[in-house]
mmCIF file of C-alpha atoms in Angstrom:
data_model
loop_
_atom_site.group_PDB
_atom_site.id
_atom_site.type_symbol
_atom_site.label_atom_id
_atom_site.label_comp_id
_atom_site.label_asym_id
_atom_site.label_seq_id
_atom_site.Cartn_x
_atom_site.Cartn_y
_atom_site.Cartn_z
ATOM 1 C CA UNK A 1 0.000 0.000 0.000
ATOM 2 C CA UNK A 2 1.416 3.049 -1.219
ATOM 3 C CA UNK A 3 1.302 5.888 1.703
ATOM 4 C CA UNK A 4 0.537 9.244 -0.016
ATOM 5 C CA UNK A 5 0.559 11.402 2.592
ATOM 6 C CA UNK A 6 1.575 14.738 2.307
ATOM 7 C CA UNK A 7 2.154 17.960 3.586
ATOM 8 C CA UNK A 8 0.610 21.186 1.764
ATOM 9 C CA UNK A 9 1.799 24.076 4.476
ATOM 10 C CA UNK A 10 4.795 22.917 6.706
ATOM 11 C CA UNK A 11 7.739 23.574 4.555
ATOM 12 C CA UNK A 12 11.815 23.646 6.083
ATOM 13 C CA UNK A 13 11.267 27.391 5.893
ATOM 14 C CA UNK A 14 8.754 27.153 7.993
ATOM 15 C CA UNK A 15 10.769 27.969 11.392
ATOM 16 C CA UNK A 16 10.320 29.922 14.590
ATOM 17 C CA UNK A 17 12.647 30.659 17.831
ATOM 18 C CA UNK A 18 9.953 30.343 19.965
ATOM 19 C CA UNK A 19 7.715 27.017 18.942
ATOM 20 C CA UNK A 20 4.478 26.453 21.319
ATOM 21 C CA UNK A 21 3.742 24.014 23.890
ATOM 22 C CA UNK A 22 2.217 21.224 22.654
ATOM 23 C CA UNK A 23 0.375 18.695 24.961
ATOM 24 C CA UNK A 24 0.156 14.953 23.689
ATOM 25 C CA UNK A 25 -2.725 12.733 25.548
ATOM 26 C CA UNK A 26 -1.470 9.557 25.004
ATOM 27 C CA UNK A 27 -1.088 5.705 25.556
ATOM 28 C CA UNK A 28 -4.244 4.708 24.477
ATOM 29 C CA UNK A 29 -2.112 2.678 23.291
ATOM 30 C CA UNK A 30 1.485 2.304 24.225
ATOM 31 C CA UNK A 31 3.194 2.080 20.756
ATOM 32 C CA UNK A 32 0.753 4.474 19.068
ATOM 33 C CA UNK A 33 2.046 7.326 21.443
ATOM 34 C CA UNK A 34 5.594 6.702 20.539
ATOM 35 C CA UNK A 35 4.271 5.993 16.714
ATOM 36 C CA UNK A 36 2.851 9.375 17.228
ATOM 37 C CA UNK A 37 5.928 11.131 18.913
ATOM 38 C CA UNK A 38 8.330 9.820 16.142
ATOM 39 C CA UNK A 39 6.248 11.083 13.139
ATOM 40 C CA UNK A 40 6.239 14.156 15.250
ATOM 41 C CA UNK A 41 9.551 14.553 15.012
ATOM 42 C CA UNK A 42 10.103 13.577 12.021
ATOM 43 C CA UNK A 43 7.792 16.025 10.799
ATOM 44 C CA UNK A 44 9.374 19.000 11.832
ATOM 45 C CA UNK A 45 11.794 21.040 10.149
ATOM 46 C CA UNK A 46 14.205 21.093 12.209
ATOM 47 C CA UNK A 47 18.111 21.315 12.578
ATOM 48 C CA UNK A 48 19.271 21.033 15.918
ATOM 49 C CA UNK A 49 17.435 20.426 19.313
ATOM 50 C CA UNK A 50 16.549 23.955 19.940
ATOM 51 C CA UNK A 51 14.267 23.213 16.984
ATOM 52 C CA UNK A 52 11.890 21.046 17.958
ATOM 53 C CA UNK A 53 8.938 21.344 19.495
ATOM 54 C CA UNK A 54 8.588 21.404 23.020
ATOM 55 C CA UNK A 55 5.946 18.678 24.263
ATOM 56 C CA UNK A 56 3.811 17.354 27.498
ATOM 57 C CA UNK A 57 3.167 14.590 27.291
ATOM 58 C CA UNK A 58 0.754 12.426 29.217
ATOM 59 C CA UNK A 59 1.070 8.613 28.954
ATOM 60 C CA UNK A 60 -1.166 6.446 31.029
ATOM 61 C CA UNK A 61 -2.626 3.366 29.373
ATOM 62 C CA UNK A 62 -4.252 2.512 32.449
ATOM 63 C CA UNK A 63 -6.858 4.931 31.002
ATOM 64 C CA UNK A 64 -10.094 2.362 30.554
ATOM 65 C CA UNK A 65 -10.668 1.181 26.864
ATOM 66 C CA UNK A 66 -12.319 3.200 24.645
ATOM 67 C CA UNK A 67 -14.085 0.663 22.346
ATOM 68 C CA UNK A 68 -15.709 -1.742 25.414
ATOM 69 C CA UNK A 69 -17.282 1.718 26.677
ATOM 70 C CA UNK A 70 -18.230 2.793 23.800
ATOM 71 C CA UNK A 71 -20.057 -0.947 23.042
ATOM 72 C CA UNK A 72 -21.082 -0.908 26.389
ATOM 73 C CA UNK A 73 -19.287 -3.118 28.085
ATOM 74 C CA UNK A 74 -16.678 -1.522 30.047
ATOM 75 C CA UNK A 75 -15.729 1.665 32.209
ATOM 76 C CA UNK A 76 -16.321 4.833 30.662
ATOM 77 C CA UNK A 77 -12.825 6.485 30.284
ATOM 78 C CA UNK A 78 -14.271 9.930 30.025
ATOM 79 C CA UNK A 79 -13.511 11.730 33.907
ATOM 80 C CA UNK A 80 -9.735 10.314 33.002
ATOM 81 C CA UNK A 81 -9.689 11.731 29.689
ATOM 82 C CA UNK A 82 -10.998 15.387 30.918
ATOM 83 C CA UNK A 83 -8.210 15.198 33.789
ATOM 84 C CA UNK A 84 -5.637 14.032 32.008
ATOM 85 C CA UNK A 85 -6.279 16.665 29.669
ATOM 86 C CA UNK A 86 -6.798 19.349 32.513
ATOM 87 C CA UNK A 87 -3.808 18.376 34.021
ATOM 88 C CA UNK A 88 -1.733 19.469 30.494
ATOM 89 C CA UNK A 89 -3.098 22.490 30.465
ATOM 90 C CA UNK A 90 -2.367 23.181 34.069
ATOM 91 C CA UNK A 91 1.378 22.393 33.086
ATOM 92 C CA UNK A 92 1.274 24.897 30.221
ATOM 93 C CA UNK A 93 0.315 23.365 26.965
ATOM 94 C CA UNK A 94 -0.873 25.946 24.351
ATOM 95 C CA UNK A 95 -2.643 23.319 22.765
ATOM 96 C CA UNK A 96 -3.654 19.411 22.846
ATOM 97 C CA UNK A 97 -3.578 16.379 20.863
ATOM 98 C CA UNK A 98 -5.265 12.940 21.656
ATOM 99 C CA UNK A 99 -3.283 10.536 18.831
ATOM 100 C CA UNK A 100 -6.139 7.731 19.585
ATOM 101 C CA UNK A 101 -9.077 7.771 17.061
ATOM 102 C CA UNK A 102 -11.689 5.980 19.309
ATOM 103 C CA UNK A 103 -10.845 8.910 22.213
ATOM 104 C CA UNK A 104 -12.443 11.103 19.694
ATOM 105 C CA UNK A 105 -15.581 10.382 20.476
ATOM 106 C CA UNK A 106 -15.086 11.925 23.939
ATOM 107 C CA UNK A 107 -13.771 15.061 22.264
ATOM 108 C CA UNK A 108 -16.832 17.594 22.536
ATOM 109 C CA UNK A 109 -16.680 17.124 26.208
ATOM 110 C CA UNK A 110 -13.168 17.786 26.760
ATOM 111 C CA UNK A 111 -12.687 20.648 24.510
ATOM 112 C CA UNK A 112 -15.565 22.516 26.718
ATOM 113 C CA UNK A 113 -13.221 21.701 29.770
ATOM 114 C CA UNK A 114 -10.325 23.769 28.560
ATOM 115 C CA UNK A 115 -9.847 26.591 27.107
ATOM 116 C CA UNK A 116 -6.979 25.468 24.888
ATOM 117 C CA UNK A 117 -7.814 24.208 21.052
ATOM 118 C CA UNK A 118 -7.734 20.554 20.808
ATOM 119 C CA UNK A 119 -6.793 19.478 17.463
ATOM 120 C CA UNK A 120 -8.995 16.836 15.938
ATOM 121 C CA UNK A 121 -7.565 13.732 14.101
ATOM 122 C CA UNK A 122 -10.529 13.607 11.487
ATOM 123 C CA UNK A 123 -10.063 17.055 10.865
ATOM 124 C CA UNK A 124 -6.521 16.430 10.371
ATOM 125 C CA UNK A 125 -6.609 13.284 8.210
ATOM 126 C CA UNK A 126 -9.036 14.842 5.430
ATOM 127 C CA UNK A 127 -6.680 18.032 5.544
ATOM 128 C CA UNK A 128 -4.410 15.524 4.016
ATOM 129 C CA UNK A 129 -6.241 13.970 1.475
ATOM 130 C CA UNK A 130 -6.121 15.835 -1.693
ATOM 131 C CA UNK A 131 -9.288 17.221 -3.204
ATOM 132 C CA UNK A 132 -9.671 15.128 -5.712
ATOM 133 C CA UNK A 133 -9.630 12.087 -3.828
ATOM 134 C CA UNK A 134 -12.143 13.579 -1.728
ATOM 135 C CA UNK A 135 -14.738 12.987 -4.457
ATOM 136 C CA UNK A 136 -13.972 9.400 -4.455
ATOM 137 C CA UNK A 137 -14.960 6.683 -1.914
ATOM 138 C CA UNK A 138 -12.903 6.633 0.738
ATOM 139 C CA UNK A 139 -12.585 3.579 3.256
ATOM 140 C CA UNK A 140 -12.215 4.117 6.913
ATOM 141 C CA UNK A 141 -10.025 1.514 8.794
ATOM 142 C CA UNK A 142 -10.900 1.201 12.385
ATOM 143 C CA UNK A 143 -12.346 0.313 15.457
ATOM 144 C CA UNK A 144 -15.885 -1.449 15.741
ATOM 145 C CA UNK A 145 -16.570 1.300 18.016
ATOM 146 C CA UNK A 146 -14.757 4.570 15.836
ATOM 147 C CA UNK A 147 -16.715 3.029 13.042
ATOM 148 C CA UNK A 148 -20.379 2.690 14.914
ATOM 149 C CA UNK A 149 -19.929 5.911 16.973
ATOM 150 C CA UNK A 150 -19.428 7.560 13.413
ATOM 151 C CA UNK A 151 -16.820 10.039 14.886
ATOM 152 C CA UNK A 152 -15.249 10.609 10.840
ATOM 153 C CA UNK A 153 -18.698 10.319 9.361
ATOM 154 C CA UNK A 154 -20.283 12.910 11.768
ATOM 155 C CA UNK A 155 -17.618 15.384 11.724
ATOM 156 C CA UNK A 156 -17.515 15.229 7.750
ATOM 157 C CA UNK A 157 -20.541 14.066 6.197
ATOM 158 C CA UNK A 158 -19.586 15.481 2.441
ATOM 159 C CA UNK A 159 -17.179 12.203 1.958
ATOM 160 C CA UNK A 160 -18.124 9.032 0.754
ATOM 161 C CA UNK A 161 -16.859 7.048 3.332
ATOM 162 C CA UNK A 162 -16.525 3.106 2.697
ATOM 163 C CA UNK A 163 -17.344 1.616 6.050
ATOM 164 C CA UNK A 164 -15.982 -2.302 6.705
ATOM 165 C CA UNK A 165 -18.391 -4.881 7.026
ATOM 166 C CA UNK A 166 -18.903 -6.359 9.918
ATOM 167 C CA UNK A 167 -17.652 -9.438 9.234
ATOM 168 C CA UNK A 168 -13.737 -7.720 7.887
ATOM 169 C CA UNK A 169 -14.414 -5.720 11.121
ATOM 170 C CA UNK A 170 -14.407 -8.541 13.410
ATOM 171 C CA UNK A 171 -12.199 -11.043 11.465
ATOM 172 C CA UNK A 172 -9.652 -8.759 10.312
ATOM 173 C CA UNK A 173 -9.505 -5.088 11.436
ATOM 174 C CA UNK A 174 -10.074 -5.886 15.370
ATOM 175 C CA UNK A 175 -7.569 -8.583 16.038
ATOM 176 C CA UNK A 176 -5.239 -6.866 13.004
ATOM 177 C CA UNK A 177 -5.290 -3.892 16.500
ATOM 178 C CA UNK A 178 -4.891 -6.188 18.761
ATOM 179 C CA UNK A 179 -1.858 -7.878 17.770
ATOM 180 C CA UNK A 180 -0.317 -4.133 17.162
ATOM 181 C CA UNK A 181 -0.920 -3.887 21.047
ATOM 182 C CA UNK A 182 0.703 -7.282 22.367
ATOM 183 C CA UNK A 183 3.542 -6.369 19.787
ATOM 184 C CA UNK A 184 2.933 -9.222 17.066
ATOM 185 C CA UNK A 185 3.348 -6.826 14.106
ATOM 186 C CA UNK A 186 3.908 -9.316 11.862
ATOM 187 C CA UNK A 187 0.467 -10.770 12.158
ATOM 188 C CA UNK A 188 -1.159 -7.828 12.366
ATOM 189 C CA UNK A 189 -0.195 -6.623 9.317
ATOM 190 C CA UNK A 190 -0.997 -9.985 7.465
ATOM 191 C CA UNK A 191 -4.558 -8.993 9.073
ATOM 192 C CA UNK A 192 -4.702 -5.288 7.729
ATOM 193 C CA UNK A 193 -3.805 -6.322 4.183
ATOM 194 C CA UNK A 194 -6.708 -9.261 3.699
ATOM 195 C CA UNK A 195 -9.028 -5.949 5.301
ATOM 196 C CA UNK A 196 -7.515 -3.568 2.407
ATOM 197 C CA UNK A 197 -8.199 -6.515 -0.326
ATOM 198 C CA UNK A 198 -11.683 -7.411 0.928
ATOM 199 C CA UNK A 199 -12.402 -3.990 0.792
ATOM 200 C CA UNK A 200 -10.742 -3.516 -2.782
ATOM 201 C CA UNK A 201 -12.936 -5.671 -4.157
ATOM 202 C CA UNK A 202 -15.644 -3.081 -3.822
ATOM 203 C CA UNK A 203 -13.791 -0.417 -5.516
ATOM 204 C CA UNK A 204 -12.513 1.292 -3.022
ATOM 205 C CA UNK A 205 -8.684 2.559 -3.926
ATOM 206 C CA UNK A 206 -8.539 5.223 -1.041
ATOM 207 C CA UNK A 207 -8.250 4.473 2.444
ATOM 208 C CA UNK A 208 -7.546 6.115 6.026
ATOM 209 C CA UNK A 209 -5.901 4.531 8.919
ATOM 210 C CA UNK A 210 -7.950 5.650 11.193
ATOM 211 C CA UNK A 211 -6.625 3.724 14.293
ATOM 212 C CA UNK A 212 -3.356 4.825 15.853
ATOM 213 C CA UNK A 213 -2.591 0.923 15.623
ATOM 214 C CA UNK A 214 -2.865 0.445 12.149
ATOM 215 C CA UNK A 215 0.291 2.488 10.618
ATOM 216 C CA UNK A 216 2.078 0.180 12.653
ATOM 217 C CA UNK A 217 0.414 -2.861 10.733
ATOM 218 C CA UNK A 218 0.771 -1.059 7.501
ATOM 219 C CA UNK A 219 3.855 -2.394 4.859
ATOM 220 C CA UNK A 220 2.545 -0.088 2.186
ATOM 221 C CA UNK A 221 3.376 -2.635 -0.880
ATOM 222 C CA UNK A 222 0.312 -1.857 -3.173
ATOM 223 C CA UNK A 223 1.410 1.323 -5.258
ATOM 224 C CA UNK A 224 -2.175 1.187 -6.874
ATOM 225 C CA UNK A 225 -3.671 2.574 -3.369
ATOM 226 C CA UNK A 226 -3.675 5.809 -1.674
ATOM 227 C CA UNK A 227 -3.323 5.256 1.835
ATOM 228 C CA UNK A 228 -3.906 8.365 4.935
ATOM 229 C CA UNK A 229 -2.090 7.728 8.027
ATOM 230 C CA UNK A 230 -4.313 9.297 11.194
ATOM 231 C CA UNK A 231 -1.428 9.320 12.829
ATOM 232 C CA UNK A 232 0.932 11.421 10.843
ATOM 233 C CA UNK A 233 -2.100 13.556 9.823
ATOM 234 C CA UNK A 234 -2.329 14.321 13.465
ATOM 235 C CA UNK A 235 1.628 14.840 13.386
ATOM 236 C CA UNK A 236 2.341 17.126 10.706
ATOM 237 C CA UNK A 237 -1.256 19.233 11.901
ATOM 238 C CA UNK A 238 0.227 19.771 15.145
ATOM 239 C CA UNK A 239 3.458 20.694 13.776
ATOM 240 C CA UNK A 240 1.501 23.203 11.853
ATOM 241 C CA UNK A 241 0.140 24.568 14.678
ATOM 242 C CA UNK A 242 3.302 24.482 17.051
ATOM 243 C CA UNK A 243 5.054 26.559 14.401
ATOM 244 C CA UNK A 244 2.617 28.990 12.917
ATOM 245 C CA UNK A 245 2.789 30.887 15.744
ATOM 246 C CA UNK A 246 -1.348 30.708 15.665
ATOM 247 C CA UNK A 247 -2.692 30.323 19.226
ATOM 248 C CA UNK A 248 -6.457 31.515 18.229
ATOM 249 C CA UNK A 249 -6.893 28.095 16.642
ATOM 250 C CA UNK A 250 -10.869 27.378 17.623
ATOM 251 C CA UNK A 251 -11.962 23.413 18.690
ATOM 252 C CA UNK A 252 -14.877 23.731 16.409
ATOM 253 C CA UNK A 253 -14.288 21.909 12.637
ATOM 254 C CA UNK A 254 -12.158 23.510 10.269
ATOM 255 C CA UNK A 255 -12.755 22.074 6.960
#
């Protein structure tokens, strides 16, 4: 799967001697934060250490499980989310990012907690995506939960989004993100790619990652696809932010 990602306004130019504080609300789950973190980095144009954004980061995966709340059949992780993210701000973060795609569905109620912007991972992934490939069908990788709770299709209704079957859902995409999380990469991402062919079959030749789990599954071997990574979507619109110098950045959508 070819990743096709790209960046229309951070540029090496784009450079200031006084980058903001970001906060990061993460290990929901463990590798996604550092997934997140790296791409991060690797994002920014930077030269030395004094160029890189400065970060606070919170990393608790003790934080209860998104999906089994969402389905109902677990703790709701939604007082931890709002004080994890209070506590950021109380440390000094300018702004916040949650790199877990199921979280978003807790996002309207901490936004109205702080009075920081909080930088939303749909928002960022369809910045991403080219306009032209906006027109087409685009299928959304992710959670049961992401994918019931409609957090992508609700916050932008104008795309065709290609939503899993159950049945790819269940035999594919969820244990495909649960062998990211006990570390078995290897079969994870045999899991993802039967999910991207089942899926191809319909027509489908655009696709989002839209679990933080997933780019880590991803081999990107098809050069016929075009492939959005949540994850460095998230990445390079924080970076964005961190260096534009823009603090009035609103929580409300964007695009």
């Amino acid at each position: 799967v070819k990743n096709t990602s790209y960046c229309p306004f951070i540029s090496t130019n784009m450079k200031t001697a006084n980058p903001q504080l970001l906060g990061v609300l993460g290990g929901m789950g463990p590798m996604a934060t550092v997934d997140f973190l790296a791409k991060l980095i690797k994002a920014t144009p930077a030269s030395c250490d004094q160029d890189h954004i400065p970060i606070i980061a919170h990393f608790v995966p003790q934080i209860p499980d998104r999906s089994d709340a969402i389905e109902g059949i677990g703790l709701s992780p939604q007082i931890a989310l709002e004080n994890a993210a209070l506590k950021i701000e109380r440390e000094g973060a300018q702004a916040l990012v949650i790199p877990c795609n199921t979280a978003h569905f807790w996002y309207e109620q901490i936004a109205s907690r702080l009075s920081i912007p909080v930088l939303h991972i749909a928002d960022a992934v369809v910045e991403q995506i080219p306009l032209t490939l906006r027109k087409r069908p685009i299928g959304l990788l992710a959670t049961k939960a992401t994918l019931q709770s409609a957090i992508y299709q609700t916050r932008h209704p104008s795309i065709n989004w290609v939503i899993p079957t159950s049945d790819i859902v269940e035999n594919y995409l969820v244990p495909a993100i649960r062998y990211v999380k006990a570390g078995n990469l290897l079969t994870a991402t045999a899991l993802l790619n039967q999910a991207i062919d089942q899926l191809q079959f319909s027509g489908t030749a655009t696709f989002v990652l839209g679990c933080t789990e997933l780019p880590l599954a991803y081999n990107g071997n098809e050069d016929s696809l075009h492939v959005f990574d949540a994850t460095e979507a998230l990445a390079l619109s924080a970076v964005h932010w961190a260096l534009s110098g823009n603090s009035k950045v609103t929580n409300a959508m964007t695009i």
